[in-house]
Each structure stands twice: as structure tokens, then as C-alpha cells.
PDB file of C-alpha atoms in Angstrom:
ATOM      1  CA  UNK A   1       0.000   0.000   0.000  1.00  0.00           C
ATOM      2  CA  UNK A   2       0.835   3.298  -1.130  1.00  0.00           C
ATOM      3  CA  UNK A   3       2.148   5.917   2.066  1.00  0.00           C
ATOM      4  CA  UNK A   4      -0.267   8.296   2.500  1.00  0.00           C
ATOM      5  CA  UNK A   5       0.920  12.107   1.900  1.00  0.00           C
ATOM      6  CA  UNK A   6      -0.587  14.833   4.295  1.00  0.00           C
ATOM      7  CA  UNK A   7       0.811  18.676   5.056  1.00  0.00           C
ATOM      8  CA  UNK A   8      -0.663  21.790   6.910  1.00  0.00           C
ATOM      9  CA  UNK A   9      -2.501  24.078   4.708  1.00  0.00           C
ATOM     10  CA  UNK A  10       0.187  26.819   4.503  1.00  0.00           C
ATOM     11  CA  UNK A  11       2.844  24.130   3.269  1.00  0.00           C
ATOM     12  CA  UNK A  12       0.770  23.301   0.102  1.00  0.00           C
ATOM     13  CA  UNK A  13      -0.131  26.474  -0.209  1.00  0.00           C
ATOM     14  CA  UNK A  14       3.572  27.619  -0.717  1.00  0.00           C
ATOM     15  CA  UNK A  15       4.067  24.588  -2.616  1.00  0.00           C
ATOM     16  CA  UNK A  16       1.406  24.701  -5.597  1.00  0.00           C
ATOM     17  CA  UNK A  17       0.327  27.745  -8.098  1.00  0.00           C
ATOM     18  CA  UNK A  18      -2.750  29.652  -6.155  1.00  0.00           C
ATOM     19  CA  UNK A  19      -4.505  27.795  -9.258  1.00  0.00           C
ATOM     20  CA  UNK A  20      -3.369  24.067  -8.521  1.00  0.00           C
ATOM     21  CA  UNK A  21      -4.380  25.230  -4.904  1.00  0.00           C
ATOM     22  CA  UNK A  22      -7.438  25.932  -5.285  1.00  0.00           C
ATOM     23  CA  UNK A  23      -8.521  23.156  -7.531  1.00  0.00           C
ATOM     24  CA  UNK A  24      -6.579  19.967  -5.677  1.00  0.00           C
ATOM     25  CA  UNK A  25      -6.908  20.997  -1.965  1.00  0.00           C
ATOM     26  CA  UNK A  26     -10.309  23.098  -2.409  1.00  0.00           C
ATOM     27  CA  UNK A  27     -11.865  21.128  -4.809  1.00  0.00           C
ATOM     28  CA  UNK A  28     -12.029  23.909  -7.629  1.00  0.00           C
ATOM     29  CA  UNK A  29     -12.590  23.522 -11.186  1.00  0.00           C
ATOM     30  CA  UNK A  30     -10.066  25.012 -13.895  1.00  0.00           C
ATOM     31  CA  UNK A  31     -12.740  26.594 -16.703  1.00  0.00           C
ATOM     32  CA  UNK A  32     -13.527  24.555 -19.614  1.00  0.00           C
ATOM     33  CA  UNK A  33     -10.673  24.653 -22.809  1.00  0.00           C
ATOM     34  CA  UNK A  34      -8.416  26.753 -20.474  1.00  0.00           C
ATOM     35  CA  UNK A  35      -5.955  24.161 -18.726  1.00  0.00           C
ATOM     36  CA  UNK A  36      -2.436  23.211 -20.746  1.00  0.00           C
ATOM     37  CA  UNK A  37      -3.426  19.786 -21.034  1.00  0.00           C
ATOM     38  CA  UNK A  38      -6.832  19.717 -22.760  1.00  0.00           C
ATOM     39  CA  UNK A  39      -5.412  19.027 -26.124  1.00  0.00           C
ATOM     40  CA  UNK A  40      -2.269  18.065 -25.816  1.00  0.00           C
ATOM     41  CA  UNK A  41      -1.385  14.650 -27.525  1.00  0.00           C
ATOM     42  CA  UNK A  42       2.033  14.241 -25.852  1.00  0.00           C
ATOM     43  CA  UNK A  43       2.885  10.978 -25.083  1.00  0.00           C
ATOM     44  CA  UNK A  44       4.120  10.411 -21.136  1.00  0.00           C
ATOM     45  CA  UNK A  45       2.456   9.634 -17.590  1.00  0.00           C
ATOM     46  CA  UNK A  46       0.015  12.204 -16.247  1.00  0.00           C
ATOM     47  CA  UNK A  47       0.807  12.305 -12.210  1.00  0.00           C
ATOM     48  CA  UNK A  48      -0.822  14.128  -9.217  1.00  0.00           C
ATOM     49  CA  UNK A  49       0.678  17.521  -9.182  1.00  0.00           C
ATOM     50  CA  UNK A  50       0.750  17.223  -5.443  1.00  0.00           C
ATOM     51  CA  UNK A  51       2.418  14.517  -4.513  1.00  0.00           C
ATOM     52  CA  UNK A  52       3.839  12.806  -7.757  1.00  0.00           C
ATOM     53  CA  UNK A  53       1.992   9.696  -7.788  1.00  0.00           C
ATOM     54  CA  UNK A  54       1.285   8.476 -11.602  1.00  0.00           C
ATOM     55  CA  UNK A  55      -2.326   8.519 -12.245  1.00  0.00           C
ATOM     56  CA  UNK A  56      -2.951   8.355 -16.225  1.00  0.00           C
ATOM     57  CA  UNK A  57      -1.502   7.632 -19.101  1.00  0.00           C
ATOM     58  CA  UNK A  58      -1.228   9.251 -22.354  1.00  0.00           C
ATOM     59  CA  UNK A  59      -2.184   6.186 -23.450  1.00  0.00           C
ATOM     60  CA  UNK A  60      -6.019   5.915 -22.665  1.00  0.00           C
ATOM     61  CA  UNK A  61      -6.337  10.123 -22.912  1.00  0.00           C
ATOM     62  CA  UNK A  62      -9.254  10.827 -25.805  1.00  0.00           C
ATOM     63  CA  UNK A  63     -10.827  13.910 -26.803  1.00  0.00           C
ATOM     64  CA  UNK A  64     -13.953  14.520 -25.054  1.00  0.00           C
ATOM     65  CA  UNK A  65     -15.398  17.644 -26.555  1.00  0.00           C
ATOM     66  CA  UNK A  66     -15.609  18.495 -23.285  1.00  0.00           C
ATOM     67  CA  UNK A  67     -12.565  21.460 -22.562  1.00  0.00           C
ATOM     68  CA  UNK A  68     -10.858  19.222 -19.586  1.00  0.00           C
ATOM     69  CA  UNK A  69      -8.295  16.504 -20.050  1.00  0.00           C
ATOM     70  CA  UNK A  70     -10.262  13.268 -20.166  1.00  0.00           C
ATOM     71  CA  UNK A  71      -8.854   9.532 -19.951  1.00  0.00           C
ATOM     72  CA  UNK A  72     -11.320   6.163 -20.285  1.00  0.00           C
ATOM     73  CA  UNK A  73      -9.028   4.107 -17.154  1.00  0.00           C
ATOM     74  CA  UNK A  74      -6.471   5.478 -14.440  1.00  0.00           C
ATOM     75  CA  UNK A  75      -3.191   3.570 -14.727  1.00  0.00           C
ATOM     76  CA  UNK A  76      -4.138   1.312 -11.080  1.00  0.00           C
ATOM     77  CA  UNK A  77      -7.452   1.775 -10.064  1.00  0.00           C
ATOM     78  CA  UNK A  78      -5.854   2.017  -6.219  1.00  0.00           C
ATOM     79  CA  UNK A  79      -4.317   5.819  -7.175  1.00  0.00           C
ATOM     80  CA  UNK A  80      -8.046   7.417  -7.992  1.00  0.00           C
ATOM     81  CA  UNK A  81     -10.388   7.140  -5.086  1.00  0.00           C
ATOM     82  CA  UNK A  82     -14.064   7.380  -5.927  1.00  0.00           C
ATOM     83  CA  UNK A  83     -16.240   9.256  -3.835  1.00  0.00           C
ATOM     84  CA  UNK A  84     -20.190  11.011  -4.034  1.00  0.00           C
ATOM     85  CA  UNK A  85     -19.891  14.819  -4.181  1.00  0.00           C
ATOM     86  CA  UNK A  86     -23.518  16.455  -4.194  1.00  0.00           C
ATOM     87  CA  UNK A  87     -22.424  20.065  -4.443  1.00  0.00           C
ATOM     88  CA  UNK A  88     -23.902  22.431  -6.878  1.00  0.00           C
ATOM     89  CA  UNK A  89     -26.828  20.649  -6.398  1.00  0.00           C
ATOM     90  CA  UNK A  90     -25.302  17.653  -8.540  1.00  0.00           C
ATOM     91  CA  UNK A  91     -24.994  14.320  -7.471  1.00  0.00           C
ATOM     92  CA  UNK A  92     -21.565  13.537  -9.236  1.00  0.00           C
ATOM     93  CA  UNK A  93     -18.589  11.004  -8.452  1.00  0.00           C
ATOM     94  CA  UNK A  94     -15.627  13.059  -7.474  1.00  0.00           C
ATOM     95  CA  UNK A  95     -12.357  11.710  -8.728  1.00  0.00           C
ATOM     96  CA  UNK A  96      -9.138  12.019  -5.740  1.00  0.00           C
ATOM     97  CA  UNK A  97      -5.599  11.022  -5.646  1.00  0.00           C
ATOM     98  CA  UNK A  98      -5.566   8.013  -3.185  1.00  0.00           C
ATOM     99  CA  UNK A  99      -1.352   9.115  -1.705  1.00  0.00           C
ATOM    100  CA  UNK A 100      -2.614  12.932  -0.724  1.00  0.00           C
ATOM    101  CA  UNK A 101      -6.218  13.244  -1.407  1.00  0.00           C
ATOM    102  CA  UNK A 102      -6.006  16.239  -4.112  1.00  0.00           C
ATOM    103  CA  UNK A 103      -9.184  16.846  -6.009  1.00  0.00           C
ATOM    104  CA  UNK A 104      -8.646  15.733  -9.815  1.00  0.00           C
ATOM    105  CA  UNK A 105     -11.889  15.906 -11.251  1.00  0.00           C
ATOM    106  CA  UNK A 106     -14.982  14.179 -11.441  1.00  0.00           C
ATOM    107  CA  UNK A 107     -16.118  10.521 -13.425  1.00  0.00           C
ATOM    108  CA  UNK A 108     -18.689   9.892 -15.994  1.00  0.00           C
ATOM    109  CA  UNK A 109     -20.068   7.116 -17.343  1.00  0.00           C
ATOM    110  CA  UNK A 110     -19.865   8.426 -20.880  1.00  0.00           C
ATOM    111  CA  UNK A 111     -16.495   7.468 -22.155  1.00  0.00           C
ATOM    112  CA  UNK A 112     -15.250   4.985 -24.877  1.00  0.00           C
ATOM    113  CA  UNK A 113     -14.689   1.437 -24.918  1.00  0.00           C
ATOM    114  CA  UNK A 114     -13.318  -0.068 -23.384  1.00  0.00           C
ATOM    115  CA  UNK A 115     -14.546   1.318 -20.091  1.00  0.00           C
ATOM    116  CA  UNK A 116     -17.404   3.358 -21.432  1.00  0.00           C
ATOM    117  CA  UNK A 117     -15.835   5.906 -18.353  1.00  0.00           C
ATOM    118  CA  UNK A 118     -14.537   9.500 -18.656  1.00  0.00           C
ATOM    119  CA  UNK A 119     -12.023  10.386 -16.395  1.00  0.00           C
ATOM    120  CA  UNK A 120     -12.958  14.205 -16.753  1.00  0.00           C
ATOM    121  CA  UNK A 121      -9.792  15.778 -14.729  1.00  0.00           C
ATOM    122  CA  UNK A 122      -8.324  19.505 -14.024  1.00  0.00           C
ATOM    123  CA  UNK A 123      -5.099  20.293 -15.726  1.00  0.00           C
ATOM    124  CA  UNK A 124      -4.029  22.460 -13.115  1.00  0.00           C
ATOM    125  CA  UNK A 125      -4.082  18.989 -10.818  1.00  0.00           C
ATOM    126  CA  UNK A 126      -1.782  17.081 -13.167  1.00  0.00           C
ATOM    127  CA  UNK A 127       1.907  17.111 -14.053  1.00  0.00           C
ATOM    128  CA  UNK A 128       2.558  15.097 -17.304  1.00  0.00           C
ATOM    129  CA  UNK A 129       6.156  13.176 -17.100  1.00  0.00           C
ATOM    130  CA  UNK A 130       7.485  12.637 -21.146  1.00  0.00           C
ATOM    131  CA  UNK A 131       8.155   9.430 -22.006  1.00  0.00           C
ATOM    132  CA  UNK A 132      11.994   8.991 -21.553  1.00  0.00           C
ATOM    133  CA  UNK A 133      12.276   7.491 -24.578  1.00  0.00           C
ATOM    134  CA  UNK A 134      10.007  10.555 -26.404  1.00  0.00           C
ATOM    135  CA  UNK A 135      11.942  12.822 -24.280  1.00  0.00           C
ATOM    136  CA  UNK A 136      15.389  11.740 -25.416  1.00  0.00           C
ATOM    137  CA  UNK A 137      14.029  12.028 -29.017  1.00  0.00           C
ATOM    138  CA  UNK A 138      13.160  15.672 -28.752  1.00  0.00           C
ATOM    139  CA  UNK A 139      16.498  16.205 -27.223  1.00  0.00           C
ATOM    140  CA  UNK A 140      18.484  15.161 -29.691  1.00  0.00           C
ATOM    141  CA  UNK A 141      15.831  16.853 -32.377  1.00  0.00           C
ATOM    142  CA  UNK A 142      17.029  20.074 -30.765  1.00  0.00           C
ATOM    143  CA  UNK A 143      20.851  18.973 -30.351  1.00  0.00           C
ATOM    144  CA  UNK A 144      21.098  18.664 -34.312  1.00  0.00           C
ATOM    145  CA  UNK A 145      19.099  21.876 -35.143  1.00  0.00           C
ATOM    146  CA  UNK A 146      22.468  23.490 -33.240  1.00  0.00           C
TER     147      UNK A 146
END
């Protein structure tokens, strides 16, 4: 089992952007088609932005139309706890990092197969890690442009 990650308030708070704040420890949303990972196509493990556990991969990310990063399966099912949230007069299943409980978003049952589930998440609560392999490629891309 995974350790659990927990700080005061004022430690994340000097740790993430006011935005990342707001939307992993206060359970914000980023506004739709705003966030840098919405359409991004890169290939590499999307991780909490909090505490660095890997939660997605680039793998199962799809366009949803929707203006929020969306993935069809987490990479373990044990790093995105599940839980009700009835706020905004919703009744929605809120989507949290199981290491440091940061808000990432909410699940739908609307995705593609194979799930048929949309992982609907907030940029600002993920930190995408390149590939090594695609990492080293663009590195020496920009090595023989020199």
C-alpha cells in the first residue's frame, strides 16, 4: 500500500500555483478549454501535481469535446479514489488522488470502450512526465538543429 501524503494548509499552499491550490486541496474547477493539457497529444504519464503519484496515461487520454483533459481508465485503479460529491446541487462522483487526497476531477459514465468511463480531470491537478524514450528524441531533435 501506497504511504499516505498529508501537510498543513500553509505548506501546500507555498508549494502549488494559487490555481493548482485551489482546484486539488479546495476542490475547484479550472474553466472549460483553459488548462495546458486539454489538447495536448504528448505521449508520457500524467501524475498528481501534489504529490507525484502516476495517475494516467497518455495512453487511454481521448478527446472529449468536453474542454478538460479526459482519460477512459487510471493507470491502477488504487491511485483514484471514488467518492459522491452532491455540491452544486449535482450528485456527481468526485475523482481524488488516493497518496494525498487532491481533487482531480470528477467521473462519468460516458467514455469509450473499453470502459465506457470519462475520467474528466483539471489540468491544473496534473503534471505530465514525457516518455523517456520521447523525451530523449526531442532532445536530440534540438541537439542537431544546433
Amino acid at each position: 500500500m501506497t504511504e499516505k501524503v498529508t501537510k498543513p494548509e500553509a505548506e501546500w499552499q507555498k508549494q502549488l500555483s494559487p490555481e493548482q491550490y485551489h482546484v486539488t486541496r479546495k476542490a475547484g474547477t479550472e474553466p472549460a478549454f483553459t488548462g495546458k493539457y486539454w489538447k495536448t497529444k504528448d505521449a508520457g504519464t500524467y501524475a498528481c501535481v501534489c504529490c507525484g503519484q502516476p495517475l494516467f496515461s497518455s495512453e487511454t487520454k481521448f478527446e472529449s469535446g468536453t474542454g478538460w483533459p479526459s482519460f477512459w481508465q487510471p493507470l491502477d485503479e488504487a491511485a483514484v479514489l471514488n467518492h459522491t460529491d452532491q455540491s452544486y446541487g449535482m450528485v456527481r462522483t468526485e475523482a481524488r488522488c488516493s497518496r494525498c487526497n487532491a481533487h482531480l476531477g470528477h467521473v462519468f459514465d460516458d467514455g469509450p470502450a473499453p470502459t465506457g468511463m470519462r475520467y474528466c480531470m483539471n489540468s491544473a491537478a496534473l503534471d505530465l512526465k514525457p516518455k523517456p524514450d520521447e523525451k530523449n528524441t526531442n532532445e536530440k531533435t534540438s541537439d542537431a538543429k544546433k
